[in-house]
Amino acid sequence: MKRIFRSLLDWFRRSTEPRWRVCDVGDLPNALALSTVYVIGEDGQQWYAAMRCPCGCGDTLQLSLHAEASPRWTLRRRWDGAPTLRPSIWRRGACRSHFLLEAGRVRWV
Ligand SMILES: [Zn+2]
């Protein structure tokens, strides 16, 4: 019974937390909004993505989307624009967050 209650609570938490969205920009703004992946590029080319770390530490994460960069990430958008980033994001220093962004939701690893 306790387990059912906990999984219902988890589901409720997930369904009420803000869904991440994508914002295409030419330059990175000075202040990044919460739950937003900024895609920086030009002429249909995606260079890199930037986002605030979802743990709340306030750091800006920058992820290369360029095909020839290493490491690099791929960003896919669902029909409603909800972003998925692959592979996971694992900060080795600072807050040590490790998470996936899937269909607009953060999943902690
Ligand atoms: Zn963090």
CSV table of N, CA and C and ligand atoms in Angstrom, one decimal:
chain,number,residue,atom,x,y,z
A,1,MET,N,0.8,-1.2,0.0
A,1,MET,CA,0.0,0.0,0.0
A,1,MET,C,0.9,1.3,0.0
A,2,LYS,N,1.9,1.2,0.9
A,2,LYS,CA,2.8,2.3,1.0
A,2,LYS,C,3.5,2.6,-0.4
A,3,ARG,N,3.9,1.5,-1.1
A,3,ARG,CA,4.6,1.6,-2.4
A,3,ARG,C,3.7,2.2,-3.4
A,4,ILE,N,2.4,1.8,-3.4
A,4,ILE,CA,1.4,2.4,-4.4
A,4,ILE,C,1.3,3.9,-4.1
A,5,PHE,N,1.2,4.2,-2.9
A,5,PHE,CA,1.0,5.6,-2.5
A,5,PHE,C,2.2,6.4,-3.0
A,6,ARG,N,3.4,5.8,-2.7
A,6,ARG,CA,4.7,6.5,-3.2
A,6,ARG,C,4.8,6.7,-4.7
A,7,SER,N,4.4,5.6,-5.4
A,7,SER,CA,4.5,5.8,-6.9
A,7,SER,C,3.4,6.8,-7.4
A,8,LEU,N,2.3,6.8,-6.8
A,8,LEU,CA,1.3,7.8,-7.1
A,8,LEU,C,1.8,9.2,-6.9
A,9,LEU,N,2.5,9.4,-5.7
A,9,LEU,CA,3.0,10.7,-5.4
A,9,LEU,C,4.1,11.1,-6.4
A,10,ASP,N,5.0,10.1,-6.8
A,10,ASP,CA,6.0,10.4,-7.8
A,10,ASP,C,5.4,10.8,-9.1
A,11,TRP,N,4.3,10.1,-9.5
A,11,TRP,CA,3.7,10.4,-10.8
A,11,TRP,C,3.1,11.8,-10.7
A,12,PHE,N,2.5,12.1,-9.6
A,12,PHE,CA,1.9,13.5,-9.4
A,12,PHE,C,3.0,14.6,-9.5
A,13,ARG,N,4.1,14.3,-8.8
A,13,ARG,CA,5.2,15.3,-8.8
A,13,ARG,C,5.7,15.5,-10.2
A,14,ARG,N,5.9,14.4,-10.9
A,14,ARG,CA,6.4,14.5,-12.3
A,14,ARG,C,5.4,15.3,-13.2
A,15,SER,N,4.1,15.0,-13.0
A,15,SER,CA,3.2,15.6,-13.9
A,15,SER,C,2.9,17.1,-13.6
A,16,THR,N,3.3,17.5,-12.4
A,16,THR,CA,3.1,18.9,-12.1
A,16,THR,C,4.3,19.8,-12.2
A,17,GLU,N,5.5,19.2,-12.3
A,17,GLU,CA,6.7,20.0,-12.4
A,17,GLU,C,6.8,20.6,-13.8
A,18,PRO,N,7.4,21.7,-14.0
A,18,PRO,CA,7.4,22.4,-15.3
A,18,PRO,C,8.1,21.6,-16.4
A,19,ARG,N,7.5,21.5,-17.5
A,19,ARG,CA,8.1,20.8,-18.7
A,19,ARG,C,9.1,21.8,-19.3
A,20,TRP,N,10.3,21.2,-19.7
A,20,TRP,CA,11.3,22.0,-20.3
A,20,TRP,C,10.9,22.3,-21.8
A,21,ARG,N,11.3,23.5,-22.2
A,21,ARG,CA,11.1,23.9,-23.6
A,21,ARG,C,12.3,24.3,-24.3
A,22,VAL,N,12.3,24.5,-25.6
A,22,VAL,CA,13.4,24.9,-26.4
A,22,VAL,C,13.2,26.3,-26.8
A,23,CYS,N,14.3,27.1,-26.8
A,23,CYS,CA,14.3,28.5,-27.3
A,23,CYS,C,15.4,28.7,-28.2
A,24,ASP,N,15.1,28.9,-29.5
A,24,ASP,CA,16.2,29.1,-30.5
A,24,ASP,C,16.7,30.6,-30.5
A,25,VAL,N,18.0,30.8,-30.3
A,25,VAL,CA,18.5,32.1,-30.2
A,25,VAL,C,19.8,32.2,-31.1
A,26,GLY,N,20.1,33.5,-31.4
A,26,GLY,CA,21.4,33.7,-32.1
A,26,GLY,C,22.5,33.8,-31.2
A,27,ASP,N,22.2,34.5,-30.0
A,27,ASP,CA,23.2,34.6,-29.0
A,27,ASP,C,22.6,34.3,-27.7
A,28,LEU,N,23.4,33.8,-26.7
A,28,LEU,CA,23.0,33.4,-25.4
A,28,LEU,C,22.6,34.6,-24.6
A,29,PRO,N,21.3,34.7,-24.1
A,29,PRO,CA,20.9,35.8,-23.3
A,29,PRO,C,21.7,35.9,-22.0
A,30,ASN,N,21.8,37.0,-21.4
A,30,ASN,CA,22.6,37.2,-20.1
A,30,ASN,C,21.9,36.4,-19.0
A,31,ALA,N,20.6,36.4,-18.9
A,31,ALA,CA,19.9,35.7,-17.9
A,31,ALA,C,19.1,34.5,-18.5
A,32,LEU,N,19.4,33.3,-18.0
A,32,LEU,CA,18.7,32.2,-18.6
A,32,LEU,C,17.5,31.9,-17.8
A,33,ALA,N,16.3,31.6,-18.5
A,33,ALA,CA,15.1,31.3,-17.8
A,33,ALA,C,15.2,29.8,-17.3
A,34,LEU,N,14.4,29.5,-16.3
A,34,LEU,CA,14.4,28.2,-15.8
A,34,LEU,C,13.7,27.3,-16.8
A,35,SER,N,14.0,26.0,-16.7
A,35,SER,CA,13.4,25.0,-17.6
A,35,SER,C,13.4,25.3,-19.1
A,36,THR,N,14.4,25.9,-19.5
A,36,THR,CA,14.6,26.3,-20.9
A,36,THR,C,15.9,25.8,-21.5
A,37,VAL,N,15.9,25.2,-22.6
A,37,VAL,CA,17.1,24.8,-23.3
A,37,VAL,C,17.3,25.8,-24.4
A,38,TYR,N,18.3,26.6,-24.3
A,38,TYR,CA,18.6,27.6,-25.4
A,38,TYR,C,19.5,26.9,-26.5
A,39,VAL,N,19.0,27.0,-27.7
A,39,VAL,CA,19.8,26.4,-28.8
A,39,VAL,C,20.4,27.6,-29.6
A,40,ILE,N,21.8,27.6,-29.6
A,40,ILE,CA,22.5,28.7,-30.2
A,40,ILE,C,23.0,28.2,-31.6
A,41,GLY,N,22.6,29.0,-32.6
A,41,GLY,CA,23.0,28.6,-34.0
A,41,GLY,C,22.6,29.6,-35.0
A,42,GLU,N,22.8,29.3,-36.2
A,42,GLU,CA,22.6,30.2,-37.3
A,42,GLU,C,22.3,29.4,-38.6
A,43,ASP,N,21.4,29.9,-39.4
A,43,ASP,CA,21.1,29.3,-40.7
A,43,ASP,C,20.8,27.8,-40.6
A,44,GLY,N,20.0,27.5,-39.6
A,44,GLY,CA,19.6,26.1,-39.5
A,44,GLY,C,20.6,25.2,-38.8
A,45,GLN,N,21.8,25.7,-38.5
A,45,GLN,CA,22.9,24.9,-37.9
A,45,GLN,C,22.7,25.1,-36.4
A,46,GLN,N,22.8,24.0,-35.6
A,46,GLN,CA,22.8,24.1,-34.2
A,46,GLN,C,24.2,23.9,-33.7
A,47,TRP,N,24.7,25.0,-33.0
A,47,TRP,CA,26.1,24.9,-32.5
A,47,TRP,C,26.2,24.3,-31.1
A,48,TYR,N,25.4,24.9,-30.2
A,48,TYR,CA,25.4,24.4,-28.8
A,48,TYR,C,24.1,24.7,-28.1
A,49,ALA,N,23.9,24.0,-27.0
A,49,ALA,CA,22.7,24.2,-26.2
A,49,ALA,C,23.2,24.7,-24.9
A,50,ALA,N,22.5,25.6,-24.2
A,50,ALA,CA,22.8,26.1,-22.9
A,50,ALA,C,21.5,26.0,-22.0
A,51,MET,N,21.7,25.7,-20.8
A,51,MET,CA,20.6,25.6,-19.9
A,51,MET,C,21.1,25.8,-18.4
A,52,ARG,N,20.2,26.2,-17.6
A,52,ARG,CA,20.6,26.2,-16.2
A,52,ARG,C,20.5,24.8,-15.6
A,53,CYS,N,21.5,24.5,-14.8
A,53,CYS,CA,21.5,23.2,-14.2
A,53,CYS,C,20.2,23.0,-13.4
A,54,PRO,N,19.5,21.8,-13.6
A,54,PRO,CA,18.2,21.6,-13.0
A,54,PRO,C,18.3,21.4,-11.5
A,55,CYS,N,19.5,21.2,-10.9
A,55,CYS,CA,19.6,20.9,-9.5
A,55,CYS,C,19.4,22.1,-8.7
A,56,GLY,N,19.5,23.3,-9.3
A,56,GLY,CA,19.3,24.5,-8.6
A,56,GLY,C,20.5,25.2,-8.2
A,57,CYS,N,21.7,24.7,-8.6
A,57,CYS,CA,23.0,25.3,-8.2
A,57,CYS,C,23.2,26.6,-8.9
A,58,GLY,N,22.5,26.9,-10.0
A,58,GLY,CA,22.6,28.1,-10.6
A,58,GLY,C,23.6,28.2,-11.8
A,59,ASP,N,24.4,27.1,-11.9
A,59,ASP,CA,25.4,27.0,-13.0
A,59,ASP,C,24.7,27.0,-14.4
A,60,THR,N,25.4,27.5,-15.4
A,60,THR,CA,25.0,27.4,-16.8
A,60,THR,C,25.7,26.2,-17.4
A,61,LEU,N,25.0,25.3,-18.0
A,61,LEU,CA,25.6,24.1,-18.7
A,61,LEU,C,25.6,24.4,-20.2
A,62,GLN,N,26.7,24.2,-20.8
A,62,GLN,CA,26.8,24.4,-22.2
A,62,GLN,C,27.2,23.0,-22.9
A,63,LEU,N,26.4,22.6,-23.8
A,63,LEU,CA,26.5,21.3,-24.5
A,63,LEU,C,26.7,21.5,-26.0
A,64,SER,N,27.8,20.9,-26.5
A,64,SER,CA,28.0,21.1,-27.9
A,64,SER,C,27.0,20.2,-28.7
A,65,LEU,N,26.4,20.8,-29.7
A,65,LEU,CA,25.5,20.1,-30.6
A,65,LEU,C,26.2,19.9,-32.0
A,66,HIS,N,27.4,20.4,-32.1
A,66,HIS,CA,28.1,20.4,-33.4
A,66,HIS,C,28.5,19.0,-33.8
A,67,ALA,N,28.2,18.6,-35.0
A,67,ALA,CA,28.5,17.2,-35.4
A,67,ALA,C,29.9,16.7,-35.2
A,68,GLU,N,30.8,17.7,-35.3
A,68,GLU,CA,32.3,17.2,-35.3
A,68,GLU,C,32.9,17.5,-33.9
A,69,ALA,N,32.1,17.9,-32.9
A,69,ALA,CA,32.6,18.1,-31.6
A,69,ALA,C,32.6,16.8,-30.8
A,70,SER,N,33.5,16.8,-29.8
A,70,SER,CA,33.5,15.7,-28.9
A,70,SER,C,33.8,16.2,-27.5
A,71,PRO,N,33.0,15.9,-26.4
A,71,PRO,CA,31.7,15.2,-26.5
A,71,PRO,C,30.7,16.1,-27.2
A,72,ARG,N,29.7,15.5,-27.7
A,72,ARG,CA,28.6,16.2,-28.3
A,72,ARG,C,27.2,15.6,-27.9
A,73,TRP,N,26.2,16.3,-28.0
A,73,TRP,CA,24.9,15.9,-27.6
A,73,TRP,C,23.9,16.0,-28.8
A,74,THR,N,22.9,15.2,-28.8
A,74,THR,CA,21.9,15.5,-29.9
A,74,THR,C,20.6,15.9,-29.2
A,75,LEU,N,19.9,16.8,-29.8
A,75,LEU,CA,18.7,17.4,-29.3
A,75,LEU,C,17.6,17.1,-30.2
A,76,ARG,N,16.6,16.4,-29.7
A,76,ARG,CA,15.4,16.1,-30.5
A,76,ARG,C,14.2,16.8,-29.9
A,77,ARG,N,13.3,17.2,-30.8
A,77,ARG,CA,12.1,17.8,-30.3
A,77,ARG,C,10.9,17.0,-30.6
A,78,ARG,N,10.0,16.8,-29.6
A,78,ARG,CA,8.8,16.1,-29.9
A,78,ARG,C,7.8,16.9,-30.6
A,79,TRP,N,6.7,16.4,-31.1
A,79,TRP,CA,5.7,17.2,-31.8
A,79,TRP,C,5.3,18.4,-31.1
A,80,ASP,N,5.3,18.4,-29.7
A,80,ASP,CA,4.8,19.6,-29.0
A,80,ASP,C,6.0,20.4,-28.6
A,81,GLY,N,7.2,20.1,-29.1
A,81,GLY,CA,8.4,20.9,-28.9
A,81,GLY,C,9.2,20.5,-27.6
A,82,ALA,N,8.7,19.5,-26.9
A,82,ALA,CA,9.4,19.0,-25.7
A,82,ALA,C,10.8,18.4,-26.1
A,83,PRO,N,11.8,18.9,-25.5
A,83,PRO,CA,13.2,18.5,-25.9
A,83,PRO,C,13.7,17.2,-25.2
A,84,THR,N,14.4,16.4,-26.0
A,84,THR,CA,15.2,15.2,-25.4
A,84,THR,C,16.6,15.4,-25.8
A,85,LEU,N,17.5,15.3,-24.8
A,85,LEU,CA,18.9,15.4,-25.0
A,85,LEU,C,19.6,14.1,-24.8
A,86,ARG,N,20.5,13.7,-25.7
A,86,ARG,CA,21.2,12.4,-25.6
A,86,ARG,C,22.7,12.7,-25.8
A,87,PRO,N,23.6,12.1,-25.1
A,87,PRO,CA,23.4,11.2,-23.9
A,87,PRO,C,23.1,12.0,-22.7
A,88,SER,N,23.2,11.3,-21.5
A,88,SER,CA,22.9,12.0,-20.3
A,88,SER,C,23.9,13.1,-20.0
A,89,ILE,N,23.6,14.0,-19.1
A,89,ILE,CA,24.5,15.1,-18.7
A,89,ILE,C,25.0,14.7,-17.3
A,90,TRP,N,26.3,14.6,-17.2
A,90,TRP,CA,26.9,14.2,-16.0
A,90,TRP,C,28.1,15.2,-15.7
A,91,ARG,N,27.8,16.0,-14.7
A,91,ARG,CA,28.8,17.0,-14.2
A,91,ARG,C,29.8,16.3,-13.3
A,92,ARG,N,31.1,16.2,-13.8
A,92,ARG,CA,32.1,15.6,-13.0
A,92,ARG,C,32.5,16.4,-11.8
A,93,GLY,N,32.5,17.7,-12.0
A,93,GLY,CA,32.9,18.6,-10.9
A,93,GLY,C,31.6,19.3,-10.3
A,94,ALA,N,31.8,20.4,-9.7
A,94,ALA,CA,30.7,21.3,-9.1
A,94,ALA,C,29.7,20.4,-8.4
A,95,CYS,N,28.4,20.5,-8.9
A,95,CYS,CA,27.3,19.9,-8.1
A,95,CYS,C,27.2,18.4,-8.4
A,96,ARG,N,28.0,17.8,-9.4
A,96,ARG,CA,28.0,16.4,-9.7
A,96,ARG,C,26.7,15.9,-10.2
A,97,SER,N,25.8,16.7,-10.7
A,97,SER,CA,24.5,16.3,-11.2
A,97,SER,C,24.7,15.3,-12.3
A,98,HIS,N,23.8,14.3,-12.4
A,98,HIS,CA,23.7,13.4,-13.5
A,98,HIS,C,22.3,13.2,-13.8
A,99,PHE,N,21.9,13.6,-15.0
A,99,PHE,CA,20.5,13.5,-15.4
A,99,PHE,C,20.3,13.3,-16.9
A,100,LEU,N,19.1,13.0,-17.2
A,100,LEU,CA,18.6,12.9,-18.6
A,100,LEU,C,17.5,13.9,-18.8
A,101,LEU,N,17.5,14.5,-20.0
A,101,LEU,CA,16.3,15.3,-20.3
A,101,LEU,C,15.6,14.6,-21.4
A,102,GLU,N,14.4,14.1,-21.0
A,102,GLU,CA,13.6,13.3,-21.9
A,102,GLU,C,12.2,13.8,-22.0
A,103,ALA,N,11.8,14.1,-23.3
A,103,ALA,CA,10.5,14.6,-23.6
A,103,ALA,C,10.1,15.8,-22.6
A,104,GLY,N,11.1,16.7,-22.4
A,104,GLY,CA,10.8,17.9,-21.6
A,104,GLY,C,10.8,17.7,-20.1
A,105,ARG,N,11.2,16.5,-19.6
A,105,ARG,CA,11.3,16.2,-18.2
A,105,ARG,C,12.7,15.8,-17.8
A,106,VAL,N,13.1,16.2,-16.6
A,106,VAL,CA,14.4,15.8,-16.1
A,106,VAL,C,14.3,14.5,-15.4
A,107,ARG,N,15.1,13.5,-15.7
A,107,ARG,CA,15.2,12.3,-14.9
A,107,ARG,C,16.5,12.1,-14.3
A,108,TRP,N,16.6,12.1,-13.0
A,108,TRP,CA,17.9,12.0,-12.3
A,108,TRP,C,18.4,10.6,-12.4
A,109,VAL,N,19.7,10.5,-12.6
A,109,VAL,CA,20.3,9.2,-12.8
A,109,VAL,C,21.1,8.8,-11.5
B,1,ZN,ZN,23.9,21.8,-10.5
